[in-house]
Amino acid sequence: MKFRFPTSTSTTLIKGLKVFVNVLSTTFTIQQPDSGPWLRLSACQSIADIERDGEARYLPPTILDSGTGSDTLDSESSELSESSFSTPSSPRSSLFVLSPATWPSQELGSATPDAQLSPTPPPSYFSHNDNEFDMADTFFTGKPKDENPQDFMNRLERTLIMKTGLTEENKVKLFQLLLKANSPAAAWFSTLASNDKTTFDQLRIAFEVHWPVKPITEKTPQEKQIILEETILQYSDLGKRVAGSIGGEEELSHVVWANKVERLVKEIPDTNNLLVNQICKKLPKPLQKLIRSKVTTWTDLVTTVCAITLVEITDQLEEERDLARLTNLAIPNPPMKALTAAFQKVSVTIAAPPQHHTVPTTSYQQPFTQPAPRPSHGSFVDRPLHERLANVLSKALPIQPNSPDGIARYSRLASGECWKCGQRSHHPAPCSSPAVPALETKWRSIAQTIRKKAEMAAAPVNIVEVESDEVQTYDVEDLAHLHNLINQGKAEGLSM
């Protein structure tokens, strides 16, 4: 058995070799032959010959160096010492040869021991960026809703450029393996003529004939302008980070808006800066205040907006909220609002008409008889009171002569006269005066009922004016200035 070690070994390797030799010496005795830099390891006669320590562990034999008398190995030597060892003779000898190995010096150099012992990997035919062009999980189906055919072919060509050394047959085979099974693309390839499968260039021509480039209708400048006008930065998004257009990384909302506007302006293009003022007016108020200098070009607008920091946005939003709170405090409640609320709590009720007590009489009373049923003439139409009163007034009595009796008749109709005799100052129940015709009695009864209901419905309501103290009003700008004076010096730094 041979153990090969490099000529230029380090201290770590020499120490490891020493431990290995000591372990072998527990079972074998080391013997140096007459010639050559080799060590002969001979088996011991018996295990009982090996010395043990107090814990019954085997002890290695002492190796004596006749030249120097040292039992250590030189860590800096390039080969094993050629010292003689005194070992007992044994018929059962096993030869273990330790021979130095020769390694090319250019492979070792000044590398570490671990690097010297590790094998050199074979050279790679591909770069470390091959994974970027790996198409192992890419399958082309040929369906319109799946991957664009031109994008698939471009990816395949990039892969073939990186994987040099492929034959035309292997290129065509790779194309076939990237077609999804039972797909329209696989069916097309199976029916393709053999002449179109000879080289990859012929295959690409047939591919482009079957899946030509579909042109897309380009947007008109008017459509692009509408898209630009609809690109509005919302007030609620100020001070927040949203997904940006560069790699999907999060960015402040106003910066993302500025980058998108810049791209849309270049697509229109608006070289004369005609839409700058129109777009600036649609910005949130806090952002408009931060754009102190009047921008006239798209470059100025994009540069100014992108330079606004998150701290400036936050401070401006806080100032807007403080100003809104002061504005709400400065607006007084109108006097009529409190008065209206008071009237809503008032409930108006109509008093019931007074009950007239009848005086019992000893006059003859006709016995009660069951009235005969009357034929139905349809349902009664309940007309409004003012229509009924107008109907009564239209059928008033004729003009009377200029006499006391006529003047009395000119008095207000249905104003409390007796239904039976037409005279005032008494009620119909105890009336003993000559009765008027029955038709007139009925008319007076109806007129009096209508008039009472009309007067009750039109009961006057007294409106009481509530006087309030004078409310002092302040201008919003004055309150904002006062708020800034109160809070002056509370922030970090000097107050000017």
Short mmCIF file of C-alpha atoms in Angstrom, two decimals:
data_model
loop_
_atom_site.label_atom_id
_atom_site.label_comp_id
_atom_site.label_asym_id
_atom_site.label_seq_id
_atom_site.Cartn_x
_atom_site.Cartn_y
_atom_site.Cartn_z
CA MET A 1 0.00 0.00 0.00
CA LYS A 2 1.37 3.40 -0.96
CA PHE A 3 0.41 6.80 0.49
CA ARG A 4 1.34 9.73 -1.73
CA PHE A 5 1.86 13.23 -0.31
CA PRO A 6 3.03 16.40 -2.06
CA THR A 7 6.65 17.43 -1.69
CA SER A 8 5.75 20.89 -0.34
CA THR A 9 3.53 20.06 2.62
CA SER A 10 2.38 22.35 5.37
CA THR A 11 2.64 21.99 9.11
CA THR A 12 -0.93 20.74 9.36
CA LEU A 13 -0.28 17.86 6.97
CA ILE A 14 2.96 16.84 8.74
CA LYS A 15 1.24 16.80 12.12
CA GLY A 16 -1.56 14.69 10.72
CA LEU A 17 0.97 12.27 9.29
CA LYS A 18 2.68 12.02 12.67
CA VAL A 19 -0.59 11.07 14.35
CA PHE A 20 -1.20 8.49 11.63
CA VAL A 21 2.26 6.94 12.16
CA ASN A 22 1.73 6.83 15.92
CA VAL A 23 -1.55 5.00 15.46
CA LEU A 24 0.07 2.45 13.17
CA SER A 25 2.90 1.94 15.61
CA THR A 26 0.48 0.60 18.21
CA THR A 27 0.07 -2.50 16.08
CA PHE A 28 3.14 -2.43 13.82
CA THR A 29 6.79 -1.72 14.35
CA ILE A 30 8.46 0.75 12.03
CA GLN A 31 11.56 -0.49 10.19
CA GLN A 32 13.65 1.40 7.66
CA PRO A 33 15.12 -0.65 4.81
CA ASP A 34 18.74 -0.41 3.74
CA SER A 35 18.10 1.77 0.70
CA GLY A 36 15.49 4.27 -0.36
CA PRO A 37 13.48 6.84 1.56
CA TRP A 38 10.88 4.30 2.66
CA LEU A 39 9.58 3.11 6.00
CA ARG A 40 8.81 -0.55 6.60
CA LEU A 41 5.95 -1.31 9.00
CA SER A 42 6.28 -4.83 10.42
CA ALA A 43 3.57 -6.52 12.44
CA CYS A 44 4.28 -7.11 16.11
CA GLN A 45 4.77 -10.62 17.42
CA SER A 46 1.97 -10.39 19.96
CA ILE A 47 -0.39 -7.78 21.35
CA ALA A 48 0.87 -8.67 24.80
CA ASP A 49 4.27 -7.21 23.85
CA ILE A 50 2.74 -3.73 23.57
CA GLU A 51 3.03 -1.61 26.67
CA ARG A 52 -0.05 -0.14 28.34
CA ASP A 53 -0.65 2.82 30.64
CA GLY A 54 -2.37 2.85 34.02
CA GLU A 55 -5.82 2.84 32.37
CA ALA A 56 -4.96 -0.22 30.23
CA ARG A 57 -4.59 1.79 27.03
CA TYR A 58 -1.94 0.78 24.48
CA LEU A 59 1.12 2.99 24.35
CA PRO A 60 2.98 3.63 21.09
CA PRO A 61 6.61 2.46 21.02
CA THR A 62 9.36 5.03 21.34
CA ILE A 63 10.89 5.99 18.00
CA LEU A 64 14.58 6.83 18.43
CA ASP A 65 16.49 8.94 15.96
CA SER A 66 20.14 7.81 15.90
CA GLY A 67 21.28 11.01 14.29
CA THR A 68 19.61 13.66 16.43
CA GLY A 69 17.97 11.71 19.22
CA SER A 70 14.63 13.48 18.61
CA ASP A 71 11.29 11.67 18.38
CA THR A 72 9.59 14.43 16.36
CA LEU A 73 9.31 14.96 12.66
CA ASP A 74 10.60 18.10 11.03
CA SER A 75 7.56 20.04 9.84
CA GLU A 76 9.59 22.00 7.34
CA SER A 77 11.30 19.02 5.65
CA SER A 78 10.12 18.06 2.21
CA GLU A 79 10.56 14.29 2.76
CA LEU A 80 10.53 11.82 5.63
CA SER A 81 13.66 11.39 7.75
CA GLU A 82 15.89 8.44 6.78
CA SER A 83 16.53 7.40 10.39
CA SER A 84 17.03 3.81 11.48
CA PHE A 85 14.64 2.21 13.91
CA SER A 86 15.37 -0.78 16.14
CA THR A 87 12.46 -3.18 15.90
CA PRO A 88 12.18 -6.84 16.84
CA SER A 89 12.35 -9.30 14.03
CA SER A 90 9.11 -10.98 13.09
CA PRO A 91 8.33 -13.61 10.49
CA ARG A 92 4.98 -11.92 9.90
CA SER A 93 6.03 -8.69 8.29
CA SER A 94 3.70 -6.39 6.33
CA LEU A 95 5.24 -3.78 4.10
CA PHE A 96 3.68 -0.32 4.07
CA VAL A 97 5.50 2.05 1.77
CA LEU A 98 5.19 5.83 2.20
CA SER A 99 6.49 7.41 -0.97
CA PRO A 100 6.52 11.14 -1.75
CA ALA A 101 4.27 12.19 -4.59
CA THR A 102 5.23 14.67 -7.30
CA TRP A 103 2.55 17.27 -8.12
CA PRO A 104 2.99 20.01 -10.71
CA SER A 105 4.28 23.09 -8.94
CA GLN A 106 2.12 25.44 -11.02
CA GLU A 107 -1.05 23.82 -9.65
CA LEU A 108 0.04 24.30 -6.02
CA GLY A 109 1.69 27.67 -5.90
CA SER A 110 0.82 29.54 -2.76
CA ALA A 111 -2.62 28.00 -2.31
CA THR A 112 -3.90 26.78 1.01
CA PRO A 113 -3.65 23.07 1.92
CA ASP A 114 -7.38 22.62 1.44
CA ALA A 115 -7.19 24.14 -1.99
CA GLN A 116 -4.16 21.98 -2.89
CA LEU A 117 -5.96 18.77 -1.96
CA SER A 118 -9.30 19.59 -3.65
CA PRO A 119 -9.63 18.44 -7.26
CA THR A 120 -9.85 21.04 -10.00
CA PRO A 121 -13.33 21.10 -11.59
CA PRO A 122 -13.52 20.60 -15.34
CA PRO A 123 -13.91 23.71 -17.46
CA SER A 124 -17.50 24.77 -18.20
CA TYR A 125 -18.70 25.44 -21.69
CA PHE A 126 -21.35 27.88 -20.49
CA SER A 127 -21.20 31.09 -18.54
CA HIS A 128 -22.75 31.67 -15.13
CA ASN A 129 -25.57 33.58 -16.80
CA ASP A 130 -26.99 30.52 -18.54
CA ASN A 131 -29.88 30.42 -16.08
CA GLU A 132 -31.10 33.71 -17.47
CA PHE A 133 -31.69 32.00 -20.82
CA ASP A 134 -32.92 28.67 -19.46
CA MET A 135 -36.13 27.66 -21.26
CA ALA A 136 -36.77 24.40 -19.44
CA ASP A 137 -40.15 25.63 -18.16
CA THR A 138 -41.13 27.49 -21.33
CA PHE A 139 -43.51 25.71 -23.69
CA PHE A 140 -45.04 27.27 -26.77
CA THR A 141 -48.67 26.38 -27.52
CA GLY A 142 -49.50 28.56 -30.51
CA LYS A 143 -52.72 29.82 -28.93
CA PRO A 144 -53.48 33.55 -29.25
CA LYS A 145 -54.04 34.04 -25.50
CA ASP A 146 -50.70 32.48 -24.54
CA GLU A 147 -47.19 33.78 -25.13
CA ASN A 148 -46.50 36.00 -28.11
CA PRO A 149 -44.94 33.83 -30.89
CA GLN A 150 -42.27 36.44 -31.64
CA ASP A 151 -41.27 36.62 -27.96
CA PHE A 152 -40.90 32.83 -27.85
CA MET A 153 -38.68 32.77 -30.95
CA ASN A 154 -36.53 35.62 -29.63
CA ARG A 155 -35.96 33.81 -26.33
CA LEU A 156 -35.04 30.62 -28.17
CA GLU A 157 -32.50 32.43 -30.36
CA ARG A 158 -30.89 34.04 -27.31
CA THR A 159 -30.54 30.58 -25.78
CA LEU A 160 -28.93 29.18 -28.93
CA ILE A 161 -26.45 32.05 -29.05
CA MET A 162 -25.30 31.29 -25.50
CA LYS A 163 -25.16 27.51 -26.05
CA THR A 164 -22.51 27.41 -28.75
CA GLY A 165 -21.50 24.19 -30.42
CA LEU A 166 -24.99 22.85 -31.14
CA THR A 167 -25.58 21.31 -34.54
CA GLU A 168 -28.48 22.29 -36.77
CA GLU A 169 -30.17 19.01 -35.99
CA ASN A 170 -29.91 19.66 -32.24
CA LYS A 171 -31.28 23.19 -32.68
CA VAL A 172 -34.34 21.87 -34.49
CA LYS A 173 -34.71 19.15 -31.87
CA LEU A 174 -34.58 21.75 -29.09
CA PHE A 175 -37.32 23.74 -30.83
CA GLN A 176 -39.49 20.62 -31.04
CA LEU A 177 -38.98 19.83 -27.35
CA LEU A 178 -40.19 23.32 -26.40
CA LEU A 179 -43.59 22.77 -28.06
CA LYS A 180 -46.37 21.83 -25.67
CA ALA A 181 -47.84 18.40 -26.32
CA ASN A 182 -51.26 18.22 -28.05
CA SER A 183 -51.10 21.94 -28.79
CA PRO A 184 -51.68 23.74 -32.12
CA ALA A 185 -47.92 24.42 -32.32
CA ALA A 186 -47.08 20.71 -31.97
CA ALA A 187 -49.66 19.82 -34.63
CA TRP A 188 -48.16 22.42 -36.98
CA PHE A 189 -44.64 21.04 -36.49
CA SER A 190 -45.77 17.47 -37.19
CA THR A 191 -47.26 18.51 -40.55
CA LEU A 192 -44.29 20.69 -41.51
CA ALA A 193 -42.35 19.61 -44.57
CA SER A 194 -39.01 17.92 -43.97
CA ASN A 195 -37.22 20.57 -46.07
CA ASP A 196 -38.28 23.21 -43.54
CA LYS A 197 -36.74 21.17 -40.70
CA THR A 198 -33.26 20.77 -42.17
CA THR A 199 -31.74 23.88 -40.58
CA PHE A 200 -32.88 26.22 -37.87
CA ASP A 201 -32.95 29.19 -40.27
CA GLN A 202 -35.42 27.38 -42.54
CA LEU A 203 -37.49 26.46 -39.50
CA ARG A 204 -37.57 30.09 -38.36
CA ILE A 205 -38.77 31.25 -41.80
CA ALA A 206 -41.61 28.70 -41.73
CA PHE A 207 -42.44 29.77 -38.17
CA GLU A 208 -42.71 33.45 -39.13
CA VAL A 209 -44.91 32.58 -42.11
CA HIS A 210 -47.34 30.69 -39.90
CA TRP A 211 -47.21 33.21 -37.04
CA PRO A 212 -46.52 36.58 -38.65
CA VAL A 213 -46.02 39.77 -36.68
CA LYS A 214 -49.37 41.40 -35.89
CA PRO A 215 -49.14 45.19 -36.03
CA ILE A 216 -50.88 47.13 -33.25
CA THR A 217 -52.87 50.26 -34.01
CA GLU A 218 -50.98 53.16 -32.51
CA LYS A 219 -52.80 55.65 -30.30
CA THR A 220 -53.54 59.06 -31.74
CA PRO A 221 -52.17 62.21 -30.07
CA GLN A 222 -55.71 63.01 -28.88
CA GLU A 223 -55.99 59.63 -27.13
CA LYS A 224 -52.59 60.10 -25.53
CA GLN A 225 -53.62 63.55 -24.32
CA ILE A 226 -56.76 62.11 -22.71
CA ILE A 227 -54.64 59.50 -20.92
CA LEU A 228 -52.34 62.27 -19.68
CA GLU A 229 -55.26 64.33 -18.37
CA GLU A 230 -56.71 61.30 -16.57
CA THR A 231 -53.40 60.64 -14.80
CA ILE A 232 -54.32 62.38 -11.55
CA LEU A 233 -52.44 62.20 -8.27
CA GLN A 234 -55.01 61.58 -5.53
CA TYR A 235 -54.90 63.55 -2.29
CA SER A 236 -55.19 60.34 -0.26
CA ASP A 237 -51.98 58.97 -1.85
CA LEU A 238 -49.76 61.87 -0.77
CA GLY A 239 -46.93 60.77 1.51
CA LYS A 240 -47.38 57.08 0.65
CA ARG A 241 -45.15 54.67 -1.20
CA VAL A 242 -46.63 52.82 -4.15
CA ALA A 243 -45.30 50.35 -6.70
CA GLY A 244 -43.06 52.17 -9.13
CA SER A 245 -42.47 51.61 -12.82
CA ILE A 246 -38.78 50.74 -12.39
CA GLY A 247 -38.56 47.08 -11.43
CA GLY A 248 -41.72 47.30 -9.34
CA GLU A 249 -39.81 48.89 -6.46
CA GLU A 250 -41.86 51.06 -4.09
CA GLU A 251 -41.46 54.80 -4.49
CA LEU A 252 -43.22 57.93 -3.23
CA SER A 253 -46.51 58.50 -5.01
CA HIS A 254 -45.65 61.97 -6.32
CA VAL A 255 -42.36 60.70 -7.78
CA VAL A 256 -44.15 57.81 -9.53
CA TRP A 257 -46.71 60.28 -10.87
CA ALA A 258 -43.98 62.59 -12.21
CA ASN A 259 -42.17 59.74 -13.98
CA LYS A 260 -45.40 58.54 -15.59
CA VAL A 261 -46.29 62.06 -16.74
CA GLU A 262 -42.84 62.47 -18.24
CA ARG A 263 -43.25 59.25 -20.23
CA LEU A 264 -46.74 60.20 -21.47
CA VAL A 265 -45.58 63.67 -22.53
CA LYS A 266 -42.82 62.14 -24.64
CA GLU A 267 -45.35 59.86 -26.32
CA ILE A 268 -47.70 62.70 -27.35
CA PRO A 269 -45.27 64.66 -27.76
CA ASP A 270 -45.95 68.09 -26.21
CA THR A 271 -42.79 69.89 -27.22
CA ASN A 272 -44.39 73.33 -26.83
CA ASN A 273 -45.38 72.72 -23.17
CA LEU A 274 -49.00 73.62 -23.85
CA LEU A 275 -50.49 71.28 -21.24
CA VAL A 276 -48.22 72.12 -18.30
CA ASN A 277 -50.55 74.61 -16.58
CA GLN A 278 -53.57 72.38 -17.14
CA ILE A 279 -51.88 69.42 -15.43
CA CYS A 280 -50.53 71.55 -12.57
CA LYS A 281 -54.05 72.75 -11.71
CA LYS A 282 -55.12 69.13 -11.13
CA LEU A 283 -52.45 68.52 -8.50
CA PRO A 284 -53.52 68.37 -4.83
CA LYS A 285 -53.39 71.70 -3.00
CA PRO A 286 -50.50 70.72 -0.69
CA LEU A 287 -48.36 69.78 -3.68
CA GLN A 288 -49.25 73.00 -5.49
CA LYS A 289 -48.05 75.03 -2.51
CA LEU A 290 -44.75 73.14 -2.45
CA ILE A 291 -44.14 74.03 -6.10
CA ARG A 292 -43.26 77.61 -5.18
CA SER A 293 -41.65 78.63 -8.45
CA LYS A 294 -43.99 78.84 -11.42
CA VAL A 295 -43.10 75.98 -13.76
CA THR A 296 -43.38 76.59 -17.48
CA THR A 297 -41.91 73.42 -18.98
CA TRP A 298 -42.33 69.71 -18.41
CA THR A 299 -38.70 69.43 -17.37
CA ASP A 300 -39.20 72.01 -14.62
CA LEU A 301 -42.35 70.27 -13.41
CA VAL A 302 -40.82 66.79 -13.25
CA THR A 303 -37.61 68.04 -11.62
CA THR A 304 -39.46 70.12 -9.02
CA VAL A 305 -41.91 67.37 -8.07
CA CYS A 306 -39.23 64.69 -7.78
CA ALA A 307 -37.15 66.96 -5.52
CA ILE A 308 -39.94 67.24 -2.92
CA THR A 309 -39.09 65.14 0.12
CA LEU A 310 -41.38 63.08 2.32
CA VAL A 311 -40.82 65.47 5.26
CA GLU A 312 -42.07 68.42 3.21
CA ILE A 313 -45.17 66.50 2.15
CA THR A 314 -45.93 65.48 5.75
CA ASP A 315 -45.50 69.03 7.09
CA GLN A 316 -47.74 70.47 4.39
CA LEU A 317 -50.48 67.92 5.07
CA GLU A 318 -50.35 68.72 8.80
CA GLU A 319 -50.64 72.43 8.05
CA GLU A 320 -53.65 71.77 5.83
CA ARG A 321 -55.38 69.84 8.62
CA ASP A 322 -54.68 72.60 11.17
CA LEU A 323 -56.09 75.21 8.81
CA ALA A 324 -59.23 73.13 8.27
CA ARG A 325 -59.79 72.88 12.03
CA LEU A 326 -59.43 76.64 12.44
CA THR A 327 -61.85 77.24 9.58
CA ASN A 328 -64.52 75.12 11.24
CA LEU A 329 -64.12 77.08 14.47
CA ALA A 330 -64.38 80.44 12.69
CA ILE A 331 -67.75 79.74 10.99
CA PRO A 332 -70.64 80.74 13.38
CA ASN A 333 -73.96 78.95 13.48
CA PRO A 334 -76.74 81.02 11.85
CA PRO A 335 -79.43 82.33 14.31
CA MET A 336 -82.30 80.83 12.32
CA LYS A 337 -80.79 77.37 12.69
CA ALA A 338 -81.34 77.37 16.45
CA LEU A 339 -84.80 78.90 16.00
CA THR A 340 -85.77 76.22 13.51
CA ALA A 341 -84.63 73.52 15.89
CA ALA A 342 -86.78 75.08 18.65
CA PHE A 343 -89.88 75.18 16.45
CA GLN A 344 -89.41 71.55 15.52
CA LYS A 345 -89.88 70.67 19.18
CA VAL A 346 -93.18 72.62 19.43
CA SER A 347 -96.36 70.61 18.86
CA VAL A 348 -99.46 72.60 17.85
CA THR A 349 -102.78 71.05 18.89
CA ILE A 350 -106.27 72.27 17.99
CA ALA A 351 -108.63 72.77 20.89
CA ALA A 352 -111.86 70.81 20.77
CA PRO A 353 -115.09 72.85 20.32
CA PRO A 354 -116.92 73.66 23.56
CA GLN A 355 -119.58 71.22 24.66
CA HIS A 356 -123.04 72.75 25.05
CA HIS A 357 -125.12 71.34 27.87
CA THR A 358 -128.79 70.87 27.05
CA VAL A 359 -131.48 71.91 29.49
CA PRO A 360 -134.13 69.26 30.09
CA THR A 361 -137.64 70.33 29.04
CA THR A 362 -141.12 69.02 29.68
CA SER A 363 -142.17 69.34 26.09
CA TYR A 364 -143.59 66.40 24.28
CA GLN A 365 -141.00 64.15 22.72
CA GLN A 366 -141.90 62.04 19.80
CA PRO A 367 -141.22 58.37 20.43
CA PHE A 368 -138.20 56.97 18.65
CA THR A 369 -138.88 55.03 15.56
CA GLN A 370 -136.46 53.02 13.47
CA PRO A 371 -135.65 55.08 10.38
CA ALA A 372 -136.40 53.48 7.10
CA PRO A 373 -133.35 52.45 5.07
CA ARG A 374 -132.42 54.95 2.40
CA PRO A 375 -131.14 53.99 -0.99
CA SER A 376 -127.41 54.39 -1.46
CA HIS A 377 -126.36 57.29 -3.63
CA GLY A 378 -122.66 56.50 -3.80
CA SER A 379 -119.81 57.38 -1.44
CA PHE A 380 -119.58 60.87 0.02
CA VAL A 381 -116.88 63.04 -1.56
CA ASP A 382 -114.91 64.82 1.15
CA ARG A 383 -113.98 68.14 -0.45
CA PRO A 384 -111.47 70.56 1.06
CA LEU A 385 -112.87 73.10 3.50
CA HIS A 386 -112.06 76.15 1.43
CA GLU A 387 -113.95 74.71 -1.56
CA ARG A 388 -116.96 73.98 0.59
CA LEU A 389 -116.87 77.50 2.10
CA ALA A 390 -116.60 79.04 -1.34
CA ASN A 391 -119.60 77.02 -2.44
CA VAL A 392 -121.60 78.29 0.54
CA LEU A 393 -120.67 81.91 -0.10
CA SER A 394 -121.55 81.63 -3.76
CA LYS A 395 -125.07 80.60 -2.81
CA ALA A 396 -125.63 83.51 -0.42
CA LEU A 397 -128.98 85.25 0.09
CA PRO A 398 -130.13 87.89 -2.41
CA ILE A 399 -129.59 91.63 -1.94
CA GLN A 400 -131.71 93.08 0.84
CA PRO A 401 -133.22 96.59 1.08
CA ASN A 402 -131.61 99.40 3.09
CA SER A 403 -133.53 98.83 6.27
CA PRO A 404 -132.68 97.56 9.74
CA ASP A 405 -133.95 94.20 8.76
CA GLY A 406 -131.94 94.26 5.53
CA ILE A 407 -128.86 95.54 7.26
CA ALA A 408 -129.11 92.68 9.72
CA ARG A 409 -129.31 90.29 6.82
CA TYR A 410 -126.10 91.80 5.37
CA SER A 411 -124.16 90.71 8.39
CA ARG A 412 -121.58 87.98 8.06
CA LEU A 413 -123.16 84.69 7.12
CA ALA A 414 -122.84 81.66 9.35
CA SER A 415 -121.52 83.79 12.20
CA GLY A 416 -123.28 82.06 15.08
CA GLU A 417 -126.97 82.50 14.26
CA CYS A 418 -129.58 80.11 15.46
CA TRP A 419 -130.27 77.38 12.99
CA LYS A 420 -134.01 77.39 13.63
CA CYS A 421 -134.91 81.10 13.62
CA GLY A 422 -131.83 82.74 12.13
CA GLN A 423 -131.36 85.10 15.11
CA ARG A 424 -128.25 85.56 17.24
CA SER A 425 -127.59 85.48 20.97
CA HIS A 426 -128.98 82.05 21.58
CA HIS A 427 -128.46 78.49 20.53
CA PRO A 428 -130.82 76.31 18.55
CA ALA A 429 -131.67 73.95 21.42
CA PRO A 430 -133.76 76.31 23.65
CA CYS A 431 -135.06 78.41 20.73
CA SER A 432 -138.80 79.19 20.89
CA SER A 433 -138.95 81.79 18.09
CA PRO A 434 -140.72 81.12 14.83
CA ALA A 435 -138.68 78.72 12.79
CA VAL A 436 -137.36 79.48 9.35
CA PRO A 437 -138.04 77.10 6.50
CA ALA A 438 -136.55 73.65 6.88
CA LEU A 439 -134.25 74.08 3.88
CA GLU A 440 -132.80 77.27 5.35
CA THR A 441 -132.31 75.57 8.70
CA LYS A 442 -130.35 72.82 7.03
CA TRP A 443 -128.29 75.34 5.10
CA ARG A 444 -127.43 77.33 8.23
CA SER A 445 -126.43 74.17 10.07
CA ILE A 446 -124.03 73.12 7.31
CA ALA A 447 -122.59 76.63 6.93
CA GLN A 448 -121.94 76.99 10.65
CA THR A 449 -120.16 73.62 10.77
CA ILE A 450 -117.94 74.49 7.81
CA ARG A 451 -117.04 77.89 9.24
CA LYS A 452 -116.04 76.52 12.63
CA LYS A 453 -113.75 73.91 11.07
CA ALA A 454 -112.18 76.53 8.80
CA GLU A 455 -111.48 78.87 11.72
CA MET A 456 -109.97 76.04 13.76
CA ALA A 457 -107.70 74.98 10.87
CA ALA A 458 -106.46 78.53 10.34
CA ALA A 459 -105.53 79.12 13.98
CA PRO A 460 -102.84 81.80 14.21
CA VAL A 461 -99.39 80.87 15.55
CA ASN A 462 -97.40 83.43 17.46
CA ILE A 463 -93.72 83.48 16.42
CA VAL A 464 -91.42 84.53 19.22
CA GLU A 465 -88.13 86.03 18.10
CA VAL A 466 -85.14 84.68 20.00
CA GLU A 467 -82.50 87.31 20.43
CA SER A 468 -78.94 86.03 20.49
CA ASP A 469 -75.71 87.67 21.39
CA GLU A 470 -73.63 89.09 18.60
CA VAL A 471 -71.20 86.52 17.17
CA GLN A 472 -67.77 87.76 16.38
CA THR A 473 -66.27 86.54 13.12
CA TYR A 474 -62.62 86.34 12.17
CA ASP A 475 -60.89 85.94 8.88
CA VAL A 476 -59.36 82.51 8.21
CA GLU A 477 -55.99 83.98 7.25
CA ASP A 478 -55.85 85.92 10.55
CA LEU A 479 -56.53 82.75 12.52
CA ALA A 480 -53.82 80.88 10.60
CA HIS A 481 -51.34 83.70 11.30
CA LEU A 482 -52.31 83.63 14.99
CA HIS A 483 -51.79 79.84 15.08
CA ASN A 484 -48.29 80.20 13.61
CA LEU A 485 -47.39 82.87 16.18
CA ILE A 486 -48.55 80.66 19.06
CA ASN A 487 -46.56 77.65 17.84
CA GLN A 488 -43.47 79.68 17.02
CA GLY A 489 -40.28 78.27 18.55
CA LYS A 490 -41.72 74.84 19.37
CA ALA A 491 -39.85 73.07 16.59
CA GLU A 492 -36.15 72.33 16.47
CA GLY A 493 -33.82 75.20 15.59
CA LEU A 494 -34.07 78.96 15.96
CA SER A 495 -37.30 80.87 15.36
CA MET A 496 -36.94 83.92 13.13
#
